[in-house]
XYZ file of C-alpha atoms in Angstrom:
466
model
C -13.580 29.021 -5.656
C -15.917 26.919 -8.186
C -19.617 27.100 -7.422
C -20.244 23.026 -6.244
C -22.719 23.969 -4.024
C -26.469 23.129 -4.996
C -27.820 25.241 -2.017
C -25.909 26.709 0.913
C -28.723 26.401 3.167
C -29.680 23.076 2.706
C -29.191 20.181 5.379
C -28.083 17.119 4.320
C -27.754 13.521 5.969
C -26.366 10.482 5.167
C -25.356 6.962 6.740
C -21.762 7.160 7.467
C -21.106 3.375 8.114
C -20.547 0.841 5.436
C -24.074 -1.590 4.712
C -24.696 -4.145 6.694
C -25.269 -5.248 10.045
C -22.826 -4.287 13.042
C -22.035 -3.437 16.746
C -22.722 0.435 15.703
C -24.298 2.574 13.003
C -23.775 6.268 12.269
C -26.079 8.734 10.446
C -24.709 12.258 9.941
C -25.939 15.449 9.319
C -24.551 18.568 8.445
C -26.124 22.128 7.549
C -27.475 25.215 9.099
C -30.840 22.482 10.372
C -28.867 19.883 11.678
C -28.949 21.121 15.511
C -32.928 21.511 15.356
C -33.145 18.081 13.613
C -31.110 16.793 16.474
C -33.215 18.363 19.526
C -36.473 17.396 17.728
C -35.324 13.461 17.387
C -33.081 12.919 20.660
C -34.756 12.928 24.033
C -31.756 12.365 26.904
C -31.809 9.724 29.511
C -30.416 12.362 32.091
C -32.670 13.899 34.518
C -32.152 18.042 34.041
C -30.802 17.670 30.482
C -30.064 21.386 29.482
C -29.209 20.811 25.631
C -26.715 19.443 23.558
C -23.064 20.699 24.569
C -20.651 20.723 21.918
C -18.352 17.563 21.391
C -19.706 15.489 23.861
C -21.471 12.189 23.466
C -25.127 12.483 24.882
C -26.886 9.341 26.259
C -30.601 8.967 25.549
C -33.495 7.622 23.126
C -34.006 8.520 19.323
C -36.812 8.935 18.111
C -39.145 10.207 14.838
C -40.717 13.451 14.873
C -43.823 12.353 16.750
C -41.776 10.856 19.517
C -42.129 7.178 18.558
C -38.928 5.965 20.017
C -36.640 4.793 16.866
C -33.546 3.305 19.238
C -31.351 3.492 22.152
C -28.187 5.344 21.205
C -26.198 8.485 21.187
C -25.839 11.965 19.765
C -22.890 14.451 19.078
C -23.311 17.884 18.363
C -19.785 19.759 16.604
C -20.844 23.225 15.759
C -19.365 24.720 12.904
C -16.462 26.261 11.996
C -15.025 23.609 14.162
C -16.377 20.609 12.596
C -15.360 18.579 9.722
C -17.517 19.795 7.072
C -16.876 23.649 8.930
C -20.827 23.405 9.161
C -23.003 22.735 12.147
C -22.840 18.826 12.333
C -24.834 16.023 14.233
C -23.898 12.202 14.577
C -26.564 9.754 15.797
C -25.068 6.637 16.720
C -27.253 4.169 16.684
C -27.143 0.333 16.961
C -25.843 -0.923 13.547
C -29.054 -2.728 12.494
C -29.776 -1.536 8.823
C -34.050 -1.282 9.725
C -32.648 1.217 12.636
C -30.097 2.838 10.375
C -32.678 3.593 8.029
C -36.037 4.941 10.332
C -33.206 7.199 11.582
C -32.318 8.868 8.500
C -36.005 8.778 7.566
C -36.919 10.480 10.349
C -34.099 13.060 9.262
C -35.621 13.475 6.067
C -38.939 14.145 7.590
C -37.547 17.254 9.322
C -36.212 18.888 6.227
C -32.851 17.160 5.529
C -32.332 15.863 2.498
C -30.043 13.112 1.315
C -26.618 13.740 0.427
C -24.627 12.702 -2.726
C -21.266 10.722 -2.772
C -18.592 12.861 -0.804
C -21.219 15.571 -0.008
C -19.863 15.895 3.735
C -16.135 15.957 2.274
C -17.244 18.231 -0.535
C -18.619 20.876 1.971
C -15.224 20.732 3.917
C -13.343 21.523 0.850
C -15.738 24.482 0.166
C -15.754 25.947 3.410
C -11.787 25.585 3.071
C -11.294 22.993 5.893
C -9.369 21.036 3.755
C -7.459 21.435 -0.024
C -8.213 19.393 -3.043
C -5.406 16.792 -2.595
C -6.592 16.245 1.498
C -10.270 15.592 0.070
C -8.750 13.344 -2.393
C -5.992 11.670 0.694
C -9.560 10.769 2.676
C -11.084 8.336 -0.204
C -7.846 7.228 -0.399
C -7.487 6.616 3.072
C -10.670 4.590 3.280
C -9.814 2.506 0.085
C -6.514 1.858 1.388
C -6.037 -1.629 1.254
C -2.673 -2.345 3.110
C -0.470 -0.144 5.807
C 1.490 1.457 2.976
C -1.201 2.585 1.226
C -2.924 3.742 4.465
C 0.225 5.376 5.149
C 0.557 7.175 1.925
C -3.036 8.716 2.472
C -2.366 9.928 5.933
C 0.494 11.780 5.194
C -1.286 13.884 2.180
C -4.438 14.341 4.522
C -2.148 15.751 6.956
C -0.589 18.323 4.460
C 2.369 16.792 3.062
C 1.573 17.903 -0.105
C 0.033 20.816 0.582
C 3.170 22.056 2.346
C 5.150 20.545 -0.619
C 2.924 22.472 -3.001
C 3.172 25.789 -0.794
C 6.965 25.613 -1.098
C 6.590 25.865 -4.934
C 4.349 28.301 -4.831
C 6.686 30.195 -2.678
C 9.582 30.047 -5.269
C 7.966 30.742 -8.145
C 6.614 34.077 -6.504
C 9.773 34.882 -5.627
C 10.634 34.308 -9.677
C 7.726 36.101 -10.638
C 8.938 39.602 -8.357
C 11.916 39.478 -10.152
C 10.675 39.250 -13.626
C 8.096 42.154 -12.557
C 10.773 44.432 -11.278
C 12.829 43.581 -14.867
C 9.460 44.726 -16.827
C 7.812 47.460 -14.939
C 11.415 49.262 -14.405
C 13.568 48.618 -17.488
C 14.965 51.899 -17.788
C 15.865 52.052 -14.156
C 18.850 51.334 -12.373
C 17.326 48.999 -10.316
C 18.888 44.958 -9.076
C 16.596 42.633 -11.066
C 17.144 39.129 -11.042
C 19.816 38.437 -13.336
C 19.494 35.425 -16.361
C 21.762 33.358 -14.075
C 20.391 33.319 -11.290
C 16.665 33.393 -12.293
C 17.553 30.104 -14.678
C 18.777 28.532 -11.513
C 15.711 29.453 -9.159
C 13.469 27.855 -12.447
C 16.178 24.734 -12.335
C 15.469 23.880 -8.460
C 11.872 24.415 -9.009
C 11.723 21.786 -11.615
C 14.049 19.411 -9.351
C 11.775 19.336 -6.498
C 8.703 18.652 -8.771
C 11.125 15.928 -10.630
C 11.429 14.340 -6.866
C 7.264 14.795 -6.505
C 6.685 12.833 -9.517
C 9.409 9.667 -8.554
C 7.429 9.366 -5.121
C 4.534 9.252 -7.151
C 5.846 6.873 -9.013
C 6.842 4.818 -6.148
C 3.323 4.825 -4.493
C 1.469 3.706 -7.775
C 1.638 0.341 -7.074
C 0.606 0.351 -3.702
C -2.157 2.518 -4.393
C -3.606 1.213 -7.279
C -2.222 -2.544 -6.734
C -0.554 -4.525 -9.167
C -1.075 -8.247 -11.270
C 0.644 -11.017 -11.652
C -0.187 -13.744 -13.312
C 1.190 -17.123 -13.656
C 1.113 -18.680 -17.190
C 3.060 -21.972 -18.633
C 2.219 -25.769 -20.168
C -0.754 -28.160 -18.627
C 0.290 -29.705 -15.586
C 3.407 -27.575 -14.531
C 1.743 -26.684 -11.032
C 0.479 -23.540 -11.733
C -2.876 -24.060 -9.649
C -1.001 -25.600 -6.568
C 1.773 -22.948 -6.992
C -1.483 -20.523 -6.655
C -3.098 -21.886 -3.970
C 0.252 -22.310 -1.979
C 0.551 -18.492 -2.500
C -2.945 -17.687 -1.350
C -2.532 -19.982 1.727
C -5.634 -21.674 0.775
C -7.164 -24.540 -1.582
C -9.033 -21.536 -4.124
C -8.203 -23.520 -7.362
C -9.478 -26.938 -8.757
C -6.041 -29.339 -8.735
C -5.843 -33.029 -10.415
C -3.460 -34.937 -12.462
C -5.661 -34.589 -15.390
C -4.328 -32.164 -17.648
C -6.245 -29.160 -18.368
C -8.038 -28.264 -15.010
C -7.905 -24.583 -15.362
C -10.447 -23.805 -18.596
C -10.764 -20.143 -17.423
C -8.461 -17.791 -15.428
C -8.871 -17.792 -11.589
C -7.954 -13.791 -9.137
C -7.819 -13.340 -5.839
C -5.457 -10.761 -3.550
C -2.352 -11.039 -2.179
C -1.006 -8.914 -0.007
C 2.779 -9.048 -0.643
C 4.102 -6.709 2.780
C 1.818 -3.874 1.981
C 1.827 -4.080 -1.762
C -1.495 -5.397 -3.178
C -1.630 -7.622 -5.755
C -4.546 -9.189 -8.423
C -2.998 -12.592 -8.164
C -4.045 -14.401 -11.483
C -4.242 -18.486 -12.518
C -4.262 -18.994 -16.364
C -5.318 -21.759 -18.129
C -2.330 -24.175 -19.031
C -0.808 -23.783 -22.584
C -1.575 -26.362 -25.250
C -3.123 -27.106 -28.313
C -6.760 -28.266 -27.872
C -9.740 -28.825 -29.832
C -11.839 -28.070 -27.063
C -13.756 -24.997 -27.729
C -13.861 -23.793 -24.175
C -10.611 -24.720 -22.908
C -8.748 -22.509 -26.156
C -11.085 -19.801 -25.395
C -10.355 -19.842 -21.675
C -6.754 -20.016 -22.898
C -6.815 -17.352 -24.995
C -8.371 -15.258 -22.322
C -5.581 -15.791 -19.871
C -2.719 -15.354 -22.417
C -4.500 -11.767 -22.929
C -4.627 -11.301 -19.098
C -0.615 -12.663 -18.308
C 0.615 -9.972 -21.555
C -1.163 -7.183 -19.350
C 0.069 -8.210 -16.280
C 3.079 -5.988 -14.075
C 4.875 -9.392 -13.035
C 4.408 -13.122 -15.035
C 5.670 -16.238 -13.176
C 6.605 -18.332 -16.038
C 5.887 -21.827 -13.855
C 7.749 -25.262 -15.443
C 8.092 -28.465 -13.666
C 11.076 -28.747 -12.564
C 11.074 -32.350 -11.798
C 11.220 -33.028 -15.706
C 13.467 -31.670 -18.440
C 12.480 -28.482 -19.852
C 10.297 -28.694 -23.202
C 10.275 -25.088 -24.950
C 6.845 -23.876 -25.384
C 6.103 -21.167 -28.176
C 3.391 -19.663 -26.957
C 5.200 -19.526 -23.139
C 8.236 -17.800 -24.719
C 6.440 -15.522 -26.770
C 4.458 -14.295 -23.576
C 8.326 -13.732 -22.162
C 9.422 -11.458 -25.003
C 5.786 -9.517 -25.066
C 6.233 -8.596 -20.876
C 10.090 -8.328 -21.091
C 12.281 -10.551 -19.197
C 12.403 -8.049 -16.662
C 8.889 -8.248 -15.837
C 9.163 -12.401 -15.626
C 10.079 -14.470 -12.625
C 10.943 -18.100 -13.519
C 9.224 -20.804 -11.299
C 10.709 -24.261 -10.913
C 8.242 -26.049 -9.433
C 8.018 -29.392 -7.802
C 11.027 -28.785 -6.138
C 10.792 -31.310 -3.246
C 11.213 -33.909 -6.594
C 14.268 -34.652 -7.678
C 15.171 -32.125 -10.852
C 14.842 -32.845 -14.238
C 18.119 -34.194 -16.461
C 19.068 -31.810 -18.233
C 17.711 -29.690 -14.875
C 15.505 -27.209 -16.649
C 16.927 -24.119 -14.771
C 19.601 -24.197 -17.016
C 17.540 -23.709 -20.433
C 15.619 -20.799 -18.119
C 18.596 -19.346 -17.562
C 19.842 -19.502 -21.032
C 16.500 -17.455 -21.782
C 17.924 -14.625 -19.547
C 14.903 -15.461 -16.402
C 15.701 -15.498 -12.998
C 14.553 -19.220 -11.809
C 13.269 -19.910 -8.043
C 12.858 -23.643 -7.337
C 9.565 -24.067 -5.480
C 7.464 -26.444 -3.709
C 3.835 -25.973 -3.546
C 3.861 -29.251 -1.451
C 6.106 -28.211 1.270
C 6.276 -24.548 0.945
C 9.825 -24.698 0.284
C 10.973 -21.563 -1.553
C 7.248 -19.517 -1.434
C 9.139 -16.776 1.035
C 11.968 -16.433 -1.222
C 9.308 -16.586 -4.152
C 6.846 -13.479 -2.356
C 10.196 -11.685 -1.705
C 11.206 -12.026 -5.334
C 7.803 -10.897 -6.561
C 7.616 -7.470 -4.191
C 10.971 -6.800 -5.796
C 9.994 -6.877 -8.935
C 7.320 -5.306 -8.363
C 8.731 -2.220 -7.213
C 12.026 -2.224 -9.170
C 11.827 0.534 -11.102
C 11.644 3.221 -8.558
C 11.892 1.390 -5.512
C 9.140 1.167 -2.725
C 7.769 4.692 -1.049
C 9.778 6.810 1.215
C 7.506 6.469 4.757
C 5.539 9.917 5.054
C 6.792 11.451 2.070
C 4.195 13.321 0.200
C 3.143 11.484 -3.165
C 0.959 12.956 -5.673
C -1.612 10.610 -6.814
C -2.595 10.454 -10.885
C -4.860 13.858 -10.878
C -1.964 15.614 -9.174
C 0.919 14.120 -10.963
C -0.489 15.094 -14.340
C -0.729 18.539 -13.482
C 2.844 18.398 -12.015
C 3.895 16.875 -14.986
C 2.427 19.803 -16.881
C 3.638 22.714 -14.761
C 7.369 20.984 -15.345
C 7.071 20.778 -18.882
C 6.075 24.649 -18.760
C 9.297 25.205 -16.803
C 11.498 23.233 -19.206
C 10.239 25.281 -22.068
C 10.727 28.085 -20.222
C 14.741 27.542 -19.459
C 14.665 27.387 -23.338
C 13.471 30.600 -23.443
C 16.169 32.083 -21.012
C 18.336 30.438 -22.840
C 16.986 32.284 -26.125
C 17.534 35.611 -24.170
C 13.677 35.812 -24.689
C 12.309 39.170 -22.868
C 11.449 39.139 -19.386
C 7.582 39.791 -19.949
C 7.461 36.915 -22.125
C 9.177 34.756 -19.733
C 6.432 35.698 -16.883
C 3.607 34.126 -19.050
C 5.612 30.572 -18.592
C 5.502 31.664 -15.101
C 1.966 32.157 -14.893
C 0.656 29.249 -16.280
C 3.099 26.794 -14.386
C 2.181 28.404 -11.036
C -1.589 28.060 -12.286
C -0.810 24.076 -13.111
C 0.643 24.018 -9.492
C -2.438 25.335 -7.565
C -4.449 22.989 -9.723
C -3.105 20.292 -7.043
C -4.695 21.328 -4.610
C -7.913 23.074 -6.091
C -7.152 26.605 -6.389
C -8.049 26.530 -9.989
C -9.654 23.533 -10.610
C -12.265 23.892 -13.392
C -15.615 22.439 -11.686
C -16.343 19.541 -13.719
C -12.632 18.038 -12.191
C -13.830 18.579 -9.017
C -17.394 17.350 -9.439
C -15.274 13.996 -10.778
C -13.232 13.868 -8.164
C -16.284 14.066 -5.211
C -18.162 11.661 -7.036
C -15.960 8.973 -7.251
C -16.095 9.244 -2.859
C -18.891 6.650 -1.072
C -22.033 8.362 0.562
C -21.770 9.322 3.993
C -18.134 10.484 3.687
């Protein structure tokens, strides 16, 4: 196990609730001195108090080391190894004023605790075997979840879904290793070793399972990381009105004057659990205004990098070809563009611009930002396009994150080479080397073989207090 702990005798402390004011704030301690610190800083309100019983809330006064009252609150004691960190842990439940939490934390430091680093409580849970690395990362992902699907994905991994899948893969590889070892250790004996055909079938089964996990990771990716959808088109096409309508708020300034949006605007949008960053870009037109031109160029660059482009045209007038807009369509690819015929509450232009958009190979959705016509259909189409590549994730399915998927892909590549070696009749002892390499890469997913610098990078992404 990598030696990540600076000092195993340290007791660490931090505020475990978000910054700001709230009804309740929590100060958390973990380490060998946590119970002693709590005894010094807590005076029970109950006569005849005989000490903190584990896993119970005790009400009283939280004091400093000199007995000066800091707050009226509660304390809980969770002894190791059954606590979250695997160490003796104490939590003070205070009123959520920053000044109160700051004073309680200072009192803990005065009695020998030190400030916890980012993710250090979860790091200790990992080091003490309470969580593997996949589950530890799931904690951070659950805290950062932006939607129900994202939260469910993190919870599935926190509950050990990916851990169990990796255990099954490890067991399959161990069985294959046993067959290899038998052939290597007893080459001249009449023992029943694993035939090459059966060996190849076993490797193929592992590859298929890895492919399933990688596919689940691809399906989960937009729900974890979010996606960008960008509105683009000519000036006065109705982009800003559509932007406001999709958000349900007057976020963008709307006026009849062309070029109202001179820079891009961004806001978050939840598409039934899919977090989307919606961008309204400056209208496309030739302009001598340097500021507007710079805003337009920035918007074009953002739209070209989006996972989905919304090409907005004024549906109440004939379609006017636009070289810049059509270049963006080509750059994104038609499968990543939805055309929006705005102002659908007005009679369509003659000829209907939807005919020209269809000729460009684009699906077109008529929408009225004023009446709401077509908005529900557009939102559904946006979600479908953003998840079209692999479909939405299955509920409760173990879906690896980016780091885990990289290790799985590397293990799969090693096994693919192993299949070539089997076909080339490579000796069993050399096949075993490939198996060992694949096994090490799979063990990296749960942190069994992960280098210390990678582990530090994982926990440094956590918030302080978790």
